[in-house]
């Protein structure tokens, strides 16, 4: 019988943990000498690039490393007991009841053939032998706790009948059904819209306080970590490189990798011309190719040959900090307050003539009303009266939640769909009703797209060079194979990839390198308009900085018009010259980046801005969490499309928002807002984001 646990001791204590995966060829060390402590009621954040070992640590705590994974050294003590030495029966009693895990993709945790209520009630019935009626009552209470409307309807629904945000709330409810002492969250909001993410983050914090749950929160988003966590552990290539209190690590970092991460994310004040982001040079080392000494050495600005690569480097305490430690030999010698060496200031791309003009563009889809296509036809109003212009050399950002019509518009522009009505004038040619098969090669080559997921857009059986040459052949570029080959090498230079990569297969490339190949292919025909649909959201923050910088450099060189579709307002603020905010098929606000990010806002823009996590302790945000989900485009609300979620609705007299579509108000200098709010009410709006004095 084990001794009772002392609540003043750590709830989770990971000590010098090493984990390897064993293949037929070799042992691959995934995590090395990792230590981390979580106290009762504390939220610990794990951050780092993809492949650094964050999820491997979480799976080790759950003892779920699969057939090839093995803990080769160290201990994981939960409430004083070592999970590493427990047998399957003991682990079964702890998993799901005392330690619960929430995964990135909610549908992976839900049974599509069971109703939500049955899935929730199953947890206490299995772990606590709770009677069925009592378990259903508890399920209903926890569904209400996770702020889902109409709990009885939710309990009787199947997973596919819920939105992504609702599914994630159900997974959180399921994890909390047995009131676990430790909750592990592995990128729980990555697939969600920023507005839904804000609600989930607030929910997780409130539930942590309500149930006294300790948390291990895994994310690559430093802003989220600042919102949720008390403490932070930064990982790089299988090791913890810095740990400490969140605010202390953010403001007084003592490891070069932590500093490099912060310099590669677009915090307020970053400017693509005057203060561009600084990407981390080089690439993340493969587990079996780690350098001698410091793993970060080959990419570090402070590296000293013969010292940093001489021996393994242990974690060392940083005096005066709250359990602050760093895995760096030189942390006490570095001037951490020194400003970064700025790259050469870049000239702003001059904005030229109108290249693209949309007038009252509509895109409707007709769908069958019955299960087999019978019954009344329904109409999905994906885009409603879109009107805007895009100029040569300009970056126009299009932002909004999933389902607002951003990608539908992109498909219409590319010719993958044809518009229902309206005009798309592209280089003085109306292409509104011309599908891509009927467009001239010249038109197709001048409008290209960079997709969100670089993994899905490359042919796995063709070399990188051959894929770019194939695009050149389609666009009828060059008179001979030699000319096309030379142009392919120039395009690799353009996207800053070594020419030797022409012989590589896609599987030999990292995510950021694949995205560069996608960009090279998009520019193969001399594209003048490039639609970038969430081009960096699947990439690590350090790779994001390099790819966005690359897009800006190509734009300056080629005077490209870039339509940048995103829900990440931090990157939009950094990159864009003008912004369109879309909601349920409508453009609800448009203007220059400065206009859209300063009051007066459309109420929806205000909520979007307040939801963006910002990794800066000096930034104060007004918190506005939108209730409910974006309505269906099949059955949009009457009047203003945003009225079902608007916190300003009471400021408009006479129920106007419920009845009439708002007019477009011109606030001057091209700043337009589609809203019923009177100009004097709009003028009283306060900034959502303020930077506090140091």
PDB file of N, CA and C in Angstrom, residues 81 92 169 203 238 366 382 418 433 455 467 481-482:
ATOM      1  N   UNK A  81       3.848   8.755  -6.808  1.00  0.00           N
ATOM      2  CA  UNK A  81       4.017   7.379  -7.297  1.00  0.00           C
ATOM      3  C   UNK A  81       4.609   7.405  -8.709  1.00  0.00           C
ATOM      4  N   UNK A  92      -4.573   1.733 -15.584  1.00  0.00           N
ATOM      5  CA  UNK A  92      -5.965   1.809 -16.018  1.00  0.00           C
ATOM      6  C   UNK A  92      -6.823   2.565 -15.004  1.00  0.00           C
ATOM      7  N   UNK A 169     -15.403  21.400 -26.846  1.00  0.00           N
ATOM      8  CA  UNK A 169     -15.964  21.601 -25.501  1.00  0.00           C
ATOM      9  C   UNK A 169     -16.460  20.280 -24.915  1.00  0.00           C
ATOM     10  N   UNK A 203     -12.621  29.163 -20.831  1.00  0.00           N
ATOM     11  CA  UNK A 203     -13.286  28.009 -20.233  1.00  0.00           C
ATOM     12  C   UNK A 203     -12.278  27.144 -19.470  1.00  0.00           C
ATOM     13  N   UNK A 238      14.297  17.857 -28.173  1.00  0.00           N
ATOM     14  CA  UNK A 238      14.236  16.799 -27.170  1.00  0.00           C
ATOM     15  C   UNK A 238      14.668  17.190 -25.774  1.00  0.00           C
ATOM     16  N   UNK A 366     -26.739  25.737 -54.678  1.00  0.00           N
ATOM     17  CA  UNK A 366     -28.035  25.086 -54.471  1.00  0.00           C
ATOM     18  C   UNK A 366     -27.772  23.676 -53.954  1.00  0.00           C
ATOM     19  N   UNK A 382     -22.832  31.774 -49.953  1.00  0.00           N
ATOM     20  CA  UNK A 382     -21.433  31.770 -49.506  1.00  0.00           C
ATOM     21  C   UNK A 382     -20.802  33.160 -49.587  1.00  0.00           C
ATOM     22  N   UNK A 418     -17.560  29.198 -60.556  1.00  0.00           N
ATOM     23  CA  UNK A 418     -17.999  30.409 -61.257  1.00  0.00           C
ATOM     24  C   UNK A 418     -18.983  31.153 -60.366  1.00  0.00           C
ATOM     25  N   UNK A 433     -17.572  34.504 -64.994  1.00  0.00           N
ATOM     26  CA  UNK A 433     -18.255  33.263 -65.369  1.00  0.00           C
ATOM     27  C   UNK A 433     -17.382  32.353 -66.236  1.00  0.00           C
ATOM     28  N   UNK A 455       1.961  19.866 -47.551  1.00  0.00           N
ATOM     29  CA  UNK A 455       2.092  18.414 -47.699  1.00  0.00           C
ATOM     30  C   UNK A 455       1.150  17.868 -48.778  1.00  0.00           C
ATOM     31  N   UNK A 467       8.704  19.007 -60.565  1.00  0.00           N
ATOM     32  CA  UNK A 467       7.384  19.604 -60.301  1.00  0.00           C
ATOM     33  C   UNK A 467       7.345  21.067 -60.747  1.00  0.00           C
ATOM     34  N   UNK A 481      14.021  22.520 -73.129  1.00  0.00           N
ATOM     35  CA  UNK A 481      14.170  21.931 -71.793  1.00  0.00           C
ATOM     36  C   UNK A 481      15.284  22.629 -71.023  1.00  0.00           C
ATOM     37  N   UNK A 482      16.333  23.014 -71.719  1.00  0.00           N
ATOM     38  CA  UNK A 482      17.469  23.682 -71.060  1.00  0.00           C
ATOM     39  C   UNK A 482      17.038  25.025 -70.469  1.00  0.00           C
TER      40      UNK A 482
END
